[in-house]
Coordinates of N, CA and C in Angstrom, one line a residue:
M4 N 226.5 58.3 168.4 CA 227.1 59.0 167.6 C 228.5 59.3 167.3
E5 N 228.3 60.9 166.7 CA 229.8 61.5 166.4 C 229.7 62.9 166.7
F6 N 230.5 63.4 167.9 CA 230.7 65.1 168.1 C 232.2 65.6 167.2
Y7 N 232.4 66.9 166.8 CA 232.9 68.2 167.1 C 233.3 68.6 168.0
S8 N 234.1 69.5 168.4 CA 234.7 69.6 169.6 C 236.4 71.1 169.7
Y9 N 236.5 71.2 170.2 CA 237.2 72.3 170.5 C 238.0 72.0 172.0
W10 N 238.6 71.9 172.3 CA 238.7 72.6 174.2 C 238.4 73.4 174.7
R11 N 239.4 74.8 173.9 CA 238.0 75.4 174.7 C 237.1 76.4 174.4
S12 N 236.1 75.7 173.6 CA 234.7 76.5 173.0 C 233.8 76.3 173.5
S13 N 233.8 77.6 174.0 CA 232.4 77.2 175.6 C 230.9 76.6 175.5
A14 N 230.9 77.2 173.3 CA 229.5 76.0 172.7 C 229.3 74.9 173.2
A15 N 231.0 73.8 172.6 CA 231.1 72.5 173.1 C 231.5 72.1 174.6
Y16 N 231.8 73.1 175.1 CA 232.5 72.6 176.7 C 230.1 72.1 176.9
R17 N 228.6 73.5 176.4 CA 228.3 72.9 177.8 C 227.1 71.2 176.9
V18 N 227.9 71.4 175.7 CA 227.5 69.7 175.2 C 228.6 68.3 175.9
R19 N 229.8 68.5 175.8 CA 229.9 67.8 177.2 C 230.0 67.7 177.9
I20 N 229.8 68.7 179.0 CA 228.8 68.8 180.0 C 227.6 67.3 180.0
A21 N 226.4 67.6 179.2 CA 225.6 67.6 179.2 C 224.7 65.7 178.3
L22 N 226.3 65.6 177.4 CA 226.8 63.8 177.1 C 227.2 63.6 178.8
A23 N 228.1 63.5 178.8 CA 228.2 63.4 180.0 C 227.5 62.6 181.1
F24 N 227.3 64.6 181.6 CA 226.0 64.0 182.4 C 224.2 63.0 182.5
K25 N 224.5 63.1 180.7 CA 223.5 61.9 180.5 C 224.0 60.6 180.8
G26 N 225.1 60.7 180.3 CA 226.0 58.6 180.0 C 225.9 58.8 178.8
M27 N 225.8 59.4 177.8 CA 225.9 59.5 176.7 C 227.4 59.5 175.0
P28 N 227.4 58.6 175.0 CA 228.6 58.6 174.4 C 228.8 58.6 173.0
A29 N 229.8 59.2 172.6 CA 230.0 59.7 171.7 C 231.3 60.2 170.5
D30 N 231.4 59.3 169.6 CA 232.1 59.3 168.5 C 232.9 60.8 168.8
M31 N 234.9 61.0 169.4 CA 234.6 63.0 169.3 C 235.7 63.2 168.1
H32 N 235.6 64.2 167.9 CA 236.5 64.9 167.0 C 237.3 66.4 167.6
Y33 N 238.2 66.7 167.1 CA 238.5 67.2 167.2 C 238.6 68.2 166.3
V34 N 238.1 69.6 166.5 CA 238.5 70.5 165.6 C 239.3 71.9 165.7
H35 N 240.9 72.2 165.6 CA 241.4 73.7 166.9 C 241.3 73.9 165.6
L36 N 241.0 75.8 166.5 CA 240.4 76.9 165.8 C 241.3 77.7 165.4
L37 N 242.2 77.1 166.1 CA 243.6 78.3 165.6 C 244.9 77.6 164.6
K38 N 245.7 76.1 164.8 CA 245.9 75.4 164.0 C 245.5 75.2 162.6
D39 N 246.7 75.2 161.8 CA 246.4 75.4 160.1 C 245.8 76.4 160.0
G40 N 246.2 77.8 160.1 CA 244.6 78.8 159.8 C 242.7 78.8 160.4
G41 N 243.2 77.3 161.5 CA 241.1 77.3 161.5 C 241.3 76.7 161.4
Q42 N 241.0 74.9 162.0 CA 240.9 73.9 161.3 C 239.2 73.8 160.2
Q43 N 238.0 74.7 161.3 CA 236.8 74.8 160.9 C 236.8 76.1 159.8
R44 N 237.6 75.7 159.0 CA 237.6 77.0 157.6 C 238.4 75.0 156.7
L45 N 238.6 74.4 156.9 CA 239.1 73.3 155.9 C 237.7 73.3 155.2
P46 N 238.1 72.9 153.7 CA 236.6 72.2 153.3 C 235.8 71.2 153.3
E47 N 236.8 70.4 154.1 CA 235.6 69.0 154.8 C 234.9 69.2 156.3
Y48 N 235.3 70.6 156.4 CA 234.5 70.5 158.3 C 233.9 71.7 158.0
K49 N 234.0 72.4 156.4 CA 233.6 73.4 156.6 C 231.8 72.7 155.3
S50 N 232.2 71.7 154.6 CA 230.5 70.8 154.2 C 230.0 70.5 155.2
L51 N 230.4 70.4 156.5 CA 229.5 69.4 157.8 C 229.1 70.4 158.4
N52 N 229.4 71.7 158.5 CA 229.4 73.5 159.6 C 229.3 74.8 158.1
P53 N 228.7 74.4 158.1 CA 229.2 76.2 156.7 C 229.5 76.8 157.2
S54 N 228.3 76.9 158.6 CA 229.0 77.9 159.8 C 230.5 78.4 159.4
Q55 N 231.1 77.3 159.7 CA 232.5 77.5 161.0 C 232.6 77.6 161.9
L56 N 232.0 77.6 162.8 CA 232.1 77.1 164.0 C 232.1 75.5 164.7
V57 N 232.5 75.3 166.6 CA 232.5 73.8 167.5 C 231.1 75.0 167.7
P58 N 230.5 73.7 168.0 CA 230.1 72.7 167.9 C 229.5 71.9 166.7
T59 N 228.8 70.4 166.1 CA 228.2 70.4 165.5 C 228.0 68.2 166.0
L60 N 227.2 67.9 165.9 CA 226.6 66.6 166.4 C 226.4 66.2 165.4
V61 N 226.4 65.0 164.9 CA 225.8 63.3 163.9 C 225.4 62.7 164.3
D62 N 224.4 62.2 164.6 CA 223.5 61.7 164.3 C 223.2 61.0 163.1
G63 N 223.0 59.3 163.0 CA 222.3 59.4 162.2 C 223.1 60.2 160.8
D64 N 221.3 60.4 159.7 CA 220.9 61.6 158.7 C 221.1 62.8 159.1
L65 N 221.4 63.0 160.7 CA 221.5 63.9 161.5 C 222.3 65.0 161.6
T66 N 222.8 66.6 160.8 CA 224.1 67.1 161.4 C 223.4 68.3 161.6
L67 N 224.4 68.6 163.4 CA 222.9 69.4 163.7 C 224.0 70.4 164.5
N68 N 224.6 71.5 163.9 CA 225.3 72.8 164.7 C 224.4 73.5 166.5
Q69 N 225.2 74.7 166.2 CA 224.4 75.2 167.5 C 223.7 75.2 168.6
S70 N 224.8 75.2 169.4 CA 224.3 73.6 171.3 C 223.5 74.1 171.8
L71 N 222.1 75.0 172.0 CA 221.2 74.7 172.0 C 220.8 74.0 171.9
A72 N 220.6 73.8 170.4 CA 219.8 72.9 169.5 C 220.8 71.1 170.2
I73 N 221.3 71.5 170.0 CA 222.0 70.4 170.5 C 221.6 69.5 171.8
L74 N 221.5 70.3 172.9 CA 221.0 70.7 173.6 C 219.8 69.7 173.9
E75 N 218.6 70.2 172.9 CA 217.4 70.0 173.6 C 217.3 68.5 172.2
Y76 N 218.2 68.2 171.8 CA 218.0 66.9 171.2 C 218.5 66.3 171.9
L77 N 219.3 66.1 172.6 CA 219.3 65.4 173.3 C 218.5 65.2 174.9
E78 N 218.7 66.2 175.0 CA 217.2 66.1 175.6 C 215.0 65.5 175.3
I79 N 215.3 65.3 174.4 CA 214.0 64.3 173.7 C 214.7 63.6 174.1
K80 N 216.1 63.2 172.6 CA 216.6 61.5 172.5 C 217.0 61.0 174.2
Q81 N 216.8 61.4 174.8 CA 217.0 60.7 176.7 C 217.0 61.7 177.6
P82 N 215.5 61.8 177.9 CA 215.3 63.1 178.9 C 215.2 62.2 180.5
Q83 N 216.5 61.6 180.6 CA 216.7 61.3 182.1 C 217.9 61.3 182.0
P84 N 218.8 62.1 182.4 CA 218.3 62.2 183.8 C 217.7 64.1 182.9
A85 N 217.2 64.7 183.2 CA 216.3 65.3 183.2 C 217.7 67.1 183.7
L86 N 217.9 68.0 182.5 CA 218.2 69.5 182.4 C 217.4 70.5 182.2
L87 N 216.3 70.3 181.9 CA 215.5 70.6 182.6 C 214.3 70.6 183.0
P88 N 213.6 71.6 184.0 CA 212.5 71.4 184.8 C 211.7 70.7 184.2
A89 N 210.6 69.8 184.6 CA 209.2 70.1 184.9 C 208.2 70.6 184.8
D90 N 208.3 71.6 185.7 CA 207.1 72.7 185.6 C 207.7 73.6 184.6
L91 N 207.1 73.9 184.1 CA 206.5 74.7 182.6 C 207.4 76.3 182.9
Q92 N 207.0 76.9 184.0 CA 208.2 78.0 184.4 C 208.8 78.5 184.4
L93 N 209.0 77.1 185.0 CA 210.3 77.2 185.6 C 211.2 77.1 184.7
A94 N 210.6 76.4 183.9 CA 211.2 76.3 182.2 C 212.0 76.8 180.9
M95 N 211.1 78.1 181.3 CA 211.5 79.6 180.7 C 212.6 79.2 181.4
K96 N 212.5 79.7 183.2 CA 212.7 80.6 183.7 C 214.6 80.4 183.4
V97 N 214.4 79.1 183.1 CA 216.6 78.0 183.0 C 216.6 78.2 180.9
R98 N 215.7 77.8 180.8 CA 215.6 78.7 179.1 C 216.1 79.8 179.0
A99 N 215.6 81.2 179.9 CA 215.4 82.1 179.9 C 217.1 82.8 180.0
V100 N 217.4 82.3 181.5 CA 219.3 82.7 181.5 C 220.2 81.4 181.0
T101 N 219.8 80.7 180.3 CA 220.3 80.2 179.2 C 220.7 81.0 178.2
L102 N 219.7 82.0 177.2 CA 219.3 82.7 176.6 C 220.6 83.3 177.4
D103 N 220.7 84.3 177.3 CA 221.7 85.7 178.5 C 222.2 85.6 178.2
I104 N 222.8 83.3 178.6 CA 224.5 82.7 178.5 C 225.3 83.1 177.1
A105 N 224.9 82.4 176.3 CA 224.5 82.2 174.8 C 224.2 82.9 173.8
C106 N 223.8 83.8 174.1 CA 223.2 84.3 172.9 C 223.4 86.5 173.1
D107 N 223.4 86.7 175.0 CA 224.2 88.2 175.3 C 225.2 88.5 175.3
I108 N 226.3 87.3 176.1 CA 227.3 87.2 176.8 C 228.1 86.4 176.0
H109 N 227.6 85.3 175.4 CA 229.8 84.6 174.7 C 229.0 85.3 173.6
P110 N 228.3 85.3 172.8 CA 229.2 86.2 171.0 C 230.0 86.8 171.2
L111 N 230.3 88.0 172.2 CA 231.2 88.8 172.6 C 232.3 88.9 172.9
N112 N 232.2 87.3 172.9 CA 233.5 87.7 173.6 C 234.3 86.2 172.0
N113 N 233.8 86.1 171.4 CA 233.6 84.4 170.2 C 234.7 84.8 170.0
L114 N 235.9 83.8 169.9 CA 237.3 84.0 169.2 C 237.2 84.8 168.1
R115 N 235.8 84.3 166.6 CA 236.2 84.1 165.8 C 235.8 86.6 166.1
V116 N 235.4 87.2 166.6 CA 235.2 88.9 166.6 C 236.3 89.3 166.9
L117 N 237.6 88.3 168.3 CA 238.3 88.5 169.1 C 239.9 89.0 167.6
Q118 N 239.6 88.2 166.6 CA 240.5 87.4 166.0 C 240.1 88.8 165.9
Y119 N 239.0 89.3 165.1 CA 238.5 90.3 163.7 C 238.6 92.2 164.7
L120 N 238.7 91.4 165.5 CA 239.2 92.7 167.0 C 240.8 93.3 166.6
T121 N 241.4 92.3 166.6 CA 242.7 92.8 166.6 C 243.2 92.6 165.5
G122 N 242.4 92.1 164.2 CA 243.1 92.0 163.0 C 242.4 93.6 162.3
P123 N 241.0 93.1 161.4 CA 241.5 94.0 160.2 C 240.7 95.6 161.5
L124 N 240.6 95.5 162.7 CA 239.9 96.6 163.0 C 241.8 97.2 163.5
Q125 N 242.4 96.2 164.4 CA 243.7 96.9 164.4 C 243.6 97.5 166.0
L126 N 242.8 96.8 166.9 CA 243.2 97.0 167.7 C 244.5 96.0 169.3
S127 N 244.8 97.4 169.9 CA 246.0 96.6 170.9 C 245.4 95.5 171.7
E128 N 245.8 94.1 172.2 CA 246.0 93.0 173.8 C 244.7 94.7 173.8
Q129 N 245.6 95.1 174.7 CA 244.9 94.9 176.3 C 243.7 96.2 175.8
Q130 N 243.4 96.9 174.2 CA 241.5 97.4 173.8 C 241.4 96.1 173.6
K131 N 242.3 95.1 172.9 CA 240.8 93.6 173.6 C 240.6 92.7 174.5
L132 N 241.3 93.3 175.5 CA 240.5 92.7 176.8 C 239.9 93.8 177.8
H133 N 240.1 94.8 177.2 CA 239.2 96.2 177.6 C 237.5 95.3 177.1
W134 N 237.8 95.0 175.9 CA 235.9 94.8 175.2 C 235.9 93.3 176.2
I135 N 236.3 92.8 176.3 CA 236.3 91.2 177.0 C 236.0 91.6 178.2
Q136 N 236.6 92.2 179.0 CA 235.7 92.4 180.4 C 234.6 93.1 180.6
H137 N 234.8 94.6 180.2 CA 234.2 95.1 179.6 C 232.2 94.3 179.7
W138 N 232.3 93.0 178.5 CA 230.9 93.0 178.3 C 230.7 91.8 179.4
L139 N 231.3 91.6 179.6 CA 231.8 89.7 181.1 C 230.7 90.4 182.2
Q140 N 231.6 91.9 182.0 CA 230.7 92.8 183.1 C 229.8 93.1 183.7
Q141 N 229.1 93.0 182.0 CA 227.3 93.5 181.8 C 227.4 93.1 182.1
G142 N 227.3 92.0 181.3 CA 226.3 90.0 181.8 C 226.9 89.7 182.9
F143 N 227.5 89.9 183.6 CA 227.8 89.3 184.9 C 226.6 89.4 185.8
Q144 N 226.3 91.2 185.4 CA 226.0 92.3 187.1 C 224.6 91.5 187.1
A145 N 223.5 90.9 184.8 CA 222.3 91.0 185.1 C 222.0 90.5 185.5
L146 N 222.9 88.5 185.5 CA 223.6 87.5 185.9 C 223.3 87.7 187.5
E147 N 224.1 88.1 188.3 CA 223.4 88.0 189.8 C 222.8 88.5 190.2
L148 N 222.4 89.3 189.6 CA 220.5 90.4 190.1 C 219.8 89.3 190.2
R149 N 219.1 88.6 188.7 CA 219.4 87.6 188.4 C 218.9 86.8 189.2
L150 N 220.3 85.6 190.0 CA 220.3 84.8 190.2 C 220.3 84.5 191.7
A151 N 220.6 85.5 192.4 CA 221.1 85.8 193.6 C 220.0 85.3 194.6
H152 N 218.5 85.1 194.3 CA 218.1 84.8 195.2 C 216.9 83.2 195.1
Q153 N 217.2 83.0 194.2 CA 217.3 81.7 193.3 C 217.7 81.2 193.0
A154 N 218.7 81.4 193.1 CA 220.1 80.1 193.4 C 220.2 79.2 194.9
G155 N 220.8 77.5 194.4 CA 221.1 76.8 195.7 C 222.9 77.7 194.9
N156 N 223.0 75.7 195.2 CA 223.8 75.2 194.7 C 224.3 75.4 192.9
C157 N 223.1 75.1 192.5 CA 223.6 75.6 191.1 C 222.6 76.7 190.5
C158 N 222.6 77.1 189.7 CA 221.6 78.8 188.8 C 220.2 78.8 189.5
F159 N 220.2 77.1 189.0 CA 218.2 77.2 190.3 C 218.7 76.3 191.0
G160 N 217.9 76.5 192.6 CA 217.9 74.9 193.2 C 219.1 74.6 192.7
D161 N 219.7 73.0 193.9 CA 220.3 72.3 194.1 C 220.5 71.1 192.1
T162 N 219.6 71.7 191.4 CA 219.3 71.0 190.9 C 220.4 71.4 189.2
V163 N 221.1 70.8 188.5 CA 222.2 71.0 187.1 C 220.6 71.3 186.5
T164 N 220.7 72.6 185.3 CA 219.5 72.8 184.2 C 221.3 73.3 183.5
W165 N 220.4 73.7 182.1 CA 221.2 73.9 181.3 C 221.9 75.1 181.4
A166 N 221.0 75.8 182.0 CA 221.5 77.3 183.4 C 222.4 77.1 183.4
D167 N 223.2 75.6 184.3 CA 224.4 76.0 184.8 C 225.8 75.6 183.4
L168 N 224.9 74.7 183.0 CA 225.9 73.9 180.7 C 226.9 75.2 180.3
C169 N 226.0 76.7 180.9 CA 226.6 77.5 180.2 C 227.1 78.3 180.9
L170 N 227.0 78.5 182.9 CA 227.1 79.5 182.7 C 229.0 79.5 182.9
I171 N 228.5 78.1 183.6 CA 231.2 77.2 184.2 C 231.4 77.6 182.9
P172 N 231.0 77.2 181.2 CA 232.2 77.5 180.8 C 232.2 79.4 180.1
Q173 N 231.4 79.7 180.5 CA 231.5 81.2 180.8 C 231.9 81.5 181.8
I174 N 232.3 81.4 183.0 CA 232.5 81.6 183.7 C 234.8 81.6 183.3
Y175 N 234.5 79.7 182.4 CA 236.2 79.5 182.7 C 236.8 80.9 181.8
N176 N 235.8 80.9 181.2 CA 237.0 82.0 180.0 C 237.0 83.4 180.4
A177 N 235.8 83.8 181.9 CA 235.8 85.0 182.3 C 237.3 85.4 183.2
L178 N 238.1 83.8 184.0 CA 238.7 84.2 184.5 C 240.1 83.8 183.9
R179 N 240.3 83.2 182.4 CA 241.1 82.5 181.7 C 241.9 84.9 181.2
F180 N 241.1 85.4 180.9 CA 240.7 87.0 180.5 C 241.0 87.5 181.9
G181 N 241.2 87.0 183.0 CA 240.8 88.2 184.8 C 240.1 89.0 184.6
L182 N 239.4 88.7 184.8 CA 238.2 88.6 185.1 C 237.9 88.5 186.6
D183 N 237.1 89.2 187.8 CA 237.4 89.8 189.4 C 236.5 89.3 189.6
M184 N 236.0 87.9 189.9 CA 234.7 87.6 190.2 C 234.1 87.6 191.6
S185 N 235.3 88.5 192.4 CA 234.7 88.8 193.4 C 233.1 89.6 193.2
P186 N 232.6 90.3 192.1 CA 232.1 90.8 192.4 C 230.3 90.4 192.0
Y187 N 230.3 89.0 192.3 CA 228.7 87.6 191.8 C 229.8 87.1 192.7
P188 N 229.3 87.3 193.4 CA 229.6 85.6 194.7 C 228.2 84.6 194.8
T189 N 227.7 85.1 193.6 CA 226.8 83.7 193.8 C 226.9 83.2 192.4
L190 N 227.3 83.1 191.6 CA 227.4 82.7 190.7 C 229.0 81.9 190.2
W191 N 229.3 82.3 191.4 CA 231.1 82.3 191.9 C 230.7 81.1 193.2
R192 N 229.5 81.4 193.4 CA 229.0 79.7 193.8 C 228.8 79.0 193.5
V193 N 228.0 79.1 192.2 CA 227.9 77.8 192.0 C 229.0 77.1 191.1
Y194 N 229.5 78.2 190.5 CA 230.9 77.7 189.4 C 231.3 76.6 190.2
Q195 N 231.6 77.5 191.6 CA 232.8 76.6 192.1 C 232.0 75.5 192.4
Y196 N 230.8 75.3 192.6 CA 230.1 74.2 192.9 C 229.7 72.3 191.9
C197 N 228.9 73.4 190.9 CA 229.4 72.6 189.9 C 231.0 71.4 189.2
Q198 N 231.6 72.6 189.8 CA 232.7 72.1 189.2 C 233.6 71.2 190.2
S199 N 233.1 70.7 190.9 CA 233.3 69.5 192.3 C 231.9 68.1 191.1
L200 N 231.5 68.4 190.4 CA 230.6 67.0 190.1 C 230.8 66.9 188.6
P201 N 231.0 64.8 188.3 CA 231.6 64.5 187.3 C 231.7 64.7 186.4
A202 N 230.2 64.3 185.2 CA 230.1 65.7 184.7 C 230.4 67.2 184.2
F203 N 231.5 68.0 185.3 CA 231.7 68.8 184.6 C 233.1 68.6 185.0
I204 N 233.9 67.5 185.4 CA 234.9 66.9 186.1 C 235.7 66.5 184.4
T205 N 234.4 65.6 184.1 CA 235.0 64.8 182.8 C 235.4 65.9 181.6
A206 N 233.7 66.8 181.7 CA 234.5 67.3 179.9 C 234.9 68.7 180.0
A207 N 235.3 68.6 181.4 CA 236.4 69.8 181.8 C 237.9 71.1 179.8
P208 N 237.9 71.1 180.0 CA 238.6 71.6 178.7 C 240.0 71.2 179.3
E209 N 241.0 71.0 179.9 CA 242.2 70.3 180.6 C 241.9 68.6 180.5
Q210 N 240.6 68.1 180.8 CA 240.4 67.2 180.6 C 240.9 66.5 178.6
Q211 N 240.5 67.0 178.0 CA 240.7 67.3 176.6 C 241.5 66.6 176.2
P212 N 241.6 65.5 175.2 CA 242.3 64.7 174.8 C 243.1 65.8 174.0
D213 N 242.8 66.9 172.9 CA 243.0 68.3 171.9 C 243.4 69.2 172.9
A214 N 243.3 69.2 174.5 CA 244.5 70.3 175.0 C 245.6 70.5 174.7
Q215 N 246.2 71.9 174.7 CA 246.8 71.9 174.1 C 247.2 73.3 174.8

């Protein structure tokens, strides 16, 4: 397999954790989202992923974008160690939290959205920061309520799932933007625990060769 990543991309970070957790090797390619006007816009990458986003996974004849589709592909390709519960209802709850983060929280703070805010819309850096923190707070408040009575060391008990793979990169971004995590003790507990696990350490942004 080949995997196209950017060190600070939350979506790529999710998949890197899954690859490390499952022990699935992949040849890494690095697409810098800021250099050269954004290397995701270069013709060779645009031909691979017309959305001009990361990540992209290539496995033989398959070229796959969207981190959640990639996570599902990896789960089916190599079921063990599992990142989804066997129980149907619990698996759907994990998927729901995964979608809460990947579809409702993350897109509002994605790089291309932030570049549009300070570019064509001409918001100041302070206004951009307010935007980021506002949507993170709204999303984290809901997650804290949802997970407070079911989380253990991880979002769902003590077993790593897709929910953790999405939550940890999102908290990493929140810390970058100075969000106070004290109102979210459950999320913070899960973050601290997962950060001690080998797969999360290996996949961390600062551990990537393209980190700078």
